[in-house]
C-alpha positions as MATLAB code, in Angstrom:
seq = 'MSVSELKERHAVATETVNNLRDRLRQRRLQLLDTDVAKYSVAQGRSPVKFGATDLVCCRTLLGHTGKVYSLDWTPERNRIVSASQDGRLIVWNALTSQKTHAIKLPCAWVMTCAFSPNGQTVACGGLDSVCSIFSLSSTADKDGTVPVSRMLSGHRGYVSCCQYVPNEDAHLITSSGDQTCVLWGVTTGLKTSVFGGEFQSGHTADVLSVSISESNPTRFISGSCDTTARLWDTSAASKAVQTFHGHKGDVNTVKFLPDGYRFGTGSEDGTCRLYDIRTGHQLQVYQPQGGGENLPVTSIAFSASGRLLFAGYANNNTCYVWDTLLGEVVLDLGELQDSHKNRISCLGMSADGSALCTGSWDSNLKIWAFGGHRRVI';
ca = [
      74.792  104.842   75.770;
      73.301  101.922   77.693;
      74.725  100.353   80.823;
      75.558   97.128   78.971;
      77.539   99.082   76.355;
      79.457  100.910   79.088;
      80.295   97.616   80.774;
      81.486   96.173   77.482;
      83.688   99.190   76.772;
      85.085   99.015   80.317;
      85.927   95.328   79.883;
      87.709   96.023   76.593;
      89.657   98.935   78.105;
      90.673   96.810   81.107;
      91.939   94.043   78.839;
      93.909   96.577   76.790;
      95.537   98.036   79.908;
      96.464   94.576   81.187;
      97.992   93.641   77.835;
     100.033   96.840   77.754;
     101.180   96.224   81.323;
     102.328   92.710   80.401;
     104.202   94.026   77.372;
     105.886   96.665   79.515;
     106.893   94.035   82.079;
     108.369   91.806   79.373;
     110.274   94.732   77.876;
     111.749   95.632   81.265;
     112.835   92.026   81.784;
     114.633   92.119   78.442;
     116.552   95.228   79.505;
     117.672   93.706   82.816;
     120.986   92.008   82.023;
     121.703   91.265   85.700;
     120.298   91.716   89.203;
     121.681   93.074   92.449;
     122.713   89.675   93.804;
     124.575   88.584   90.641;
     126.316   91.944   90.358;
     127.343   91.848   94.038;
     128.807   88.360   93.659;
     130.709   89.490   90.547;
     132.158   92.353   92.587;
     133.411   89.940   95.225;
     130.888   90.788   97.935;
     130.357   88.219  100.675;
     127.339   87.908  103.025;
     127.293   89.839  106.286;
     128.391   87.600  109.163;
     126.895   87.756  112.647;
     128.591   86.470  115.750;
     126.851   85.358  118.938;
     127.024   88.844  120.472;
     126.783   91.048  117.375;
     123.045   91.677  117.860;
     121.633   91.283  121.349;
     118.429   92.137  123.203;
     119.495   94.852  125.617;
     116.060   96.072  126.800;
     112.593   94.557  127.253;
     109.820   97.130  127.628;
     107.065   95.753  129.872;
     103.797   97.593  130.431;
     101.245   96.815  127.736;
      98.549   94.235  128.458;
      97.488   93.630  124.852;
      98.981   92.987  121.451;
     101.389   95.708  120.307;
     100.461   96.944  116.840;
     102.722   99.909  116.128;
     105.797  101.780  117.346;
     107.916  104.793  116.409;
     111.192  106.375  117.510;
     111.897  110.036  118.128;
     114.597  111.561  115.892;
     116.939  111.892  118.870;
     116.644  108.069  119.388;
     116.064  108.128  123.152;
     112.268  107.680  123.201;
     109.756  105.275  121.678;
     105.971  105.456  121.404;
     103.947  102.255  121.098;
     100.267  101.511  120.486;
      98.527   98.413  121.780;
      95.185   96.625  121.729;
      94.932   97.463  125.423;
      93.818  100.929  124.310;
      96.883  102.862  125.410;
      99.755  104.755  123.906;
     102.908  104.407  125.977;
     105.956  106.641  125.612;
     109.156  104.928  126.752;
     112.603  106.107  127.653;
     114.618  103.741  125.466;
     117.744  104.137  127.597;
     116.179  103.292  130.971;
     113.082  101.244  129.911;
     110.889  103.552  132.002;
     107.438  104.729  130.934;
     107.173  108.521  130.737;
     103.549  108.686  129.483;
     100.644  106.237  129.347;
      97.792  107.754  127.359;
      94.354  106.180  127.479;
      92.774  106.290  124.013;
      89.129  107.067  123.229;
      89.144  104.113  120.802;
      90.999  100.947  121.813;
      91.258   99.647  118.242;
      94.394  101.570  117.389;
      96.492  100.515  114.368;
      99.250  103.109  114.069;
     101.221  105.709  116.034;
     103.922  108.272  115.293;
     106.156  110.814  117.032;
     106.351  114.385  115.774;
     109.847  115.523  114.668;
     110.253  117.709  117.779;
     109.088  114.875  120.051;
     106.431  117.019  121.752;
     103.321  115.353  120.294;
     102.241  111.865  119.267;
      99.632  110.843  116.702;
      97.577  107.674  116.417;
      94.723  106.262  114.370;
      92.675  103.130  113.927;
      89.194  101.795  113.375;
      87.570  105.068  114.475;
      88.697  106.563  111.101;
      90.283  109.513  112.930;
      93.896  110.534  113.469;
      94.193  111.849  117.023;
      97.010  114.176  118.154;
      98.135  114.281  121.800;
     100.471  116.827  123.370;
     102.897  115.235  125.810;
     102.940  118.457  127.827;
      99.219  118.094  128.652;
      98.259  116.970  132.127;
      96.440  113.646  132.462;
      93.513  113.168  134.837;
      93.426  110.493  137.534;
      92.318  107.843  135.015;
      95.292  108.553  132.767;
      93.202  110.330  130.148;
      95.046  113.038  128.235;
      92.853  115.469  126.300;
      93.091  115.208  122.521;
      94.759  118.378  121.227;
      93.618  117.848  117.621;
      91.415  115.358  115.767;
      91.997  114.943  112.035;
      88.691  113.605  110.746;
      87.750  113.136  107.119;
      88.647  109.585  106.159;
      85.746  107.287  105.321;
      87.632  104.182  106.408;
      90.015  103.056  109.141;
      93.339  104.888  109.515;
      96.011  102.268  108.819;
      99.163  104.389  109.045;
     100.253  107.902  110.017;
     103.634  109.574  109.652;
     104.832  113.113  110.238;
     106.589  114.870  107.388;
     110.306  114.933  108.326;
     111.346  118.174  110.052;
     107.761  119.484  109.883;
     105.646  119.286  113.018;
     102.770  121.005  111.222;
     102.128  118.318  108.599;
     101.516  114.583  108.592;
     100.301  111.986  106.110;
      97.746  109.277  106.799;
      96.654  106.224  104.807;
      93.237  104.658  105.047;
      90.892  101.857  104.139;
      89.006  104.350  101.975;
      91.746  103.857   99.321;
      93.290  107.310   99.859;
      96.211  109.030  101.544;
      95.822  112.532  102.983;
      98.307  115.304  103.775;
      97.023  117.171  106.839;
      97.740  120.544  108.342;
      98.065  119.658  112.022;
      97.552  123.229  113.212;
      94.323  123.734  111.262;
      93.113  120.142  111.320;
      92.252  120.414  107.619;
      93.190  118.367  104.573;
      95.930  119.937  102.467;
      95.904  117.315   99.699;
      94.152  114.017   98.976;
      96.004  111.295   97.076;
      93.870  108.790   95.235;
      90.128  108.408   95.500;
      88.570  109.930   92.407;
      91.901  110.040   90.559;
      92.396  107.231   88.044;
      96.005  106.686   89.101;
      95.083  106.124   92.741;
      94.861  102.866   94.657;
      91.865  100.616   94.005;
      91.822   98.975   97.458;
      92.693   99.719  101.092;
      95.967  101.603  101.615;
      97.900   99.909  104.417;
     101.178  101.790  104.796;
     103.083  104.958  103.882;
     106.740  105.963  104.052;
     108.051  109.497  103.516;
     111.490  110.108  102.024;
     113.918  111.675  104.491;
     116.039  113.171  101.705;
     113.063  114.568   99.756;
     110.066  115.054  102.105;
     107.737  115.976   99.231;
     107.799  112.349   98.097;
     106.200  109.357   99.760;
     105.420  105.730   98.962;
     102.163  103.927   99.734;
     101.370  100.205   99.808;
      97.915   98.774   99.232;
      95.698   95.703   99.122;
      95.595   96.171   95.328;
      99.094   94.534   95.344;
     100.860   97.713   94.201;
     103.097  100.375   95.720;
     102.786  103.940   94.423;
     105.024  106.982   94.497;
     103.400  110.365   95.195;
     104.656  113.944   95.138;
     102.965  116.382   97.514;
     104.195  119.386   95.536;
     102.500  118.243   92.311;
      99.000  117.157   91.376;
      97.476  114.567   93.672;
      97.951  111.618   91.328;
     100.564  108.887   91.519;
     103.916  109.633   89.902;
     104.771  105.935   89.509;
     103.119  102.584   90.153;
     105.201   99.551   91.090;
     103.961   96.039   90.347;
     105.351   92.646   91.271;
     103.609   91.444   94.406;
     100.885   88.789   94.263;
      99.236   89.795   97.532;
      98.468   92.793   99.753;
     101.411   95.157  100.262;
     101.356   95.369  104.073;
     104.345   97.633  104.623;
     106.635  100.015  102.726;
     109.855  101.734  103.747;
     112.223  104.189  102.051;
     115.952  103.599  102.277;
     117.990  106.524  103.650;
     119.151  107.557  100.152;
     115.552  108.315   99.077;
     116.002  106.582   95.700;
     115.104  103.044   96.724;
     112.371  101.578   98.871;
     111.371   98.187  100.196;
     108.009   96.473  100.458;
     106.625   93.572  102.463;
     103.614   91.625  101.311;
     100.997   89.044  102.159;
     102.584   86.864   99.447;
     105.529   86.204  101.776;
     108.096   88.267   99.891;
     109.956   91.524  100.426;
     111.004   93.460   97.342;
     113.414   96.277   96.596;
     112.539   98.952   94.006;
     114.346  101.922   92.471;
     112.226  105.023   91.762;
     114.739  106.350   89.211;
     114.239  103.440   86.812;
     110.975  101.999   88.090;
     112.655   98.576   88.198;
     112.350   95.887   90.815;
     115.914   95.288   91.994;
     115.596   92.279   94.267;
     113.144   89.768   95.733;
     113.660   88.447   99.262;
     111.844   85.148   99.739;
     112.654   82.468  102.326;
     113.844   79.180  100.842;
     112.544   75.742  101.710;
     109.097   75.771  100.151;
     105.938   75.402  102.181;
     103.345   78.094  102.753;
     104.457   81.681  102.221;
     104.309   83.624  105.492;
     102.918   87.185  105.257;
     105.370   89.981  106.007;
     104.046   92.275  108.738;
     106.697   95.006  108.949;
     110.121   95.965  107.574;
     113.006   98.311  108.425;
     116.442   99.027  106.965;
     119.789   99.547  108.646;
     121.332  103.000  108.353;
     123.480  101.917  105.401;
     120.686   99.966  103.719;
     122.790   96.787  103.712;
     120.447   94.987  106.131;
     116.689   94.493  105.825;
     114.765   93.477  108.955;
     111.455   91.745  108.189;
     108.860   90.467  110.646;
     106.636   87.566  109.564;
     103.199   86.348  110.641;
     104.619   83.179  112.162;
     105.396   82.979  115.862;
     108.472   85.146  116.504;
     110.141   84.972  113.068;
     112.111   88.098  112.109;
     114.655   87.581  109.355;
     117.638   89.833  108.778;
     118.377   89.935  105.039;
     121.570   90.938  103.276;
     120.009   93.294  100.710;
     122.870   92.911   98.230;
     123.036   89.123   98.092;
     119.413   88.372   98.975;
     120.346   85.947  101.748;
     119.024   85.513  105.281;
     121.938   86.183  107.634;
     120.097   86.013  110.979;
     116.726   85.173  112.548;
     115.936   87.235  115.649;
     113.479   84.554  116.728;
     116.360   82.171  117.340;
     118.293   84.559  119.569;
     118.252   84.590  123.350;
     115.419   86.615  124.946;
     113.432   86.705  121.689;
     109.679   87.347  121.523;
     107.181   84.593  122.345;
     104.650   85.530  119.663;
     104.313   87.252  116.287;
     106.466   90.334  115.685;
     103.890   92.816  114.420;
     105.977   95.992  114.090;
     109.580   97.107  114.129;
     111.592  100.269  113.672;
     115.208  101.407  113.486;
     116.495  104.307  115.568;
     117.462  107.442  113.657;
     121.200  106.789  113.971;
     120.895  103.088  113.155;
     122.341  101.956  116.475;
     119.296  100.021  117.728;
     116.248   98.142  116.481;
     112.956   98.000  118.381;
     110.430   95.221  117.825;
     106.823   95.011  119.035;
     104.929   91.769  119.405;
     101.613   90.112  120.093;
     103.189   88.926  123.358;
     102.489   92.525  124.558;
     106.185   93.380  124.920;
     108.686   95.513  123.041;
     112.368   94.650  122.778;
     115.351   96.813  121.863;
     118.138   95.088  119.972;
     121.573   96.690  119.736;
     124.743   95.905  117.838;
     127.486   94.738  120.163;
     130.807   96.571  120.150;
     131.431   99.001  117.331;
     130.185   96.936  114.415;
     129.913   98.786  111.122;
     127.916   97.411  108.187;
     128.954   98.733  104.765;
];
């Protein structure tokens, strides 16, 4: 069979797949008799209300000298690790704002960082295509250099995201610009499973983000420049269990809700979306009103109940707080006192849902806490 014949067959197959996908989308739309917002209104739900002191900036973490790109909380909620363009990982005491560790990185172009479940090690990765593991019990030299305890090398593109498997210090998952995700054995430094790549159900462009389910750690979601999010199961074959369509641009960030059945996405197309893995349906679209150019979403996080969605945008210090049921913006952190002075590039919720941390291109991190004993249901 000639090359021209193969190309022709490939074009026909691609058209067939696209037609089937469109038919499936239309069929799903026919089955959707309502959406989350309409149902919530019918049930008498009203938007979450915020007073002047309901969400306040209680800490500003000063120490980085470059843009902050990533952050992560420890499970016990009292420490935060952040990665910056200044080439350092800093571990903070979230209660006192003090720095407990400042680790100089071999590669300054870091894109992601993560705490291990036991809080004894931190991982990071970036344009060096390696995920580096540092032990916080190691002694730094006079220049602040901490020896790398393990280097997970094997990706053929930049490491865009890394996350430890919940309650497992020996395993973590990375995503990469080589269109794959990898489950690593931290102790051995070897790949346990590869997700995507040569598999037909894998991503067809750079993978930008991963999120592991807390309730079912064998499952994780990935978001990619191919405009899709995909569900994977580490206990099964290394091909996607489900593929979720809807976005018109790169999926920059993904995040599971605490229940493990739903997850959110943030995209370059300016929207956040909510999906359900049980039905495969898109439940809600969160898009700012008012027209104009759509602002890319850089990072998202959910409140402990899932009622609130925090989304950072690539526009100055905009960070909207969405009511996930009604699809309405209920607060903009950028309009609050002591807000960031530049783009909010990353954010994360503490394990107990009591505080939100945001990182920005202004080189600072801020911790936002709910005033009083507010409870969101």
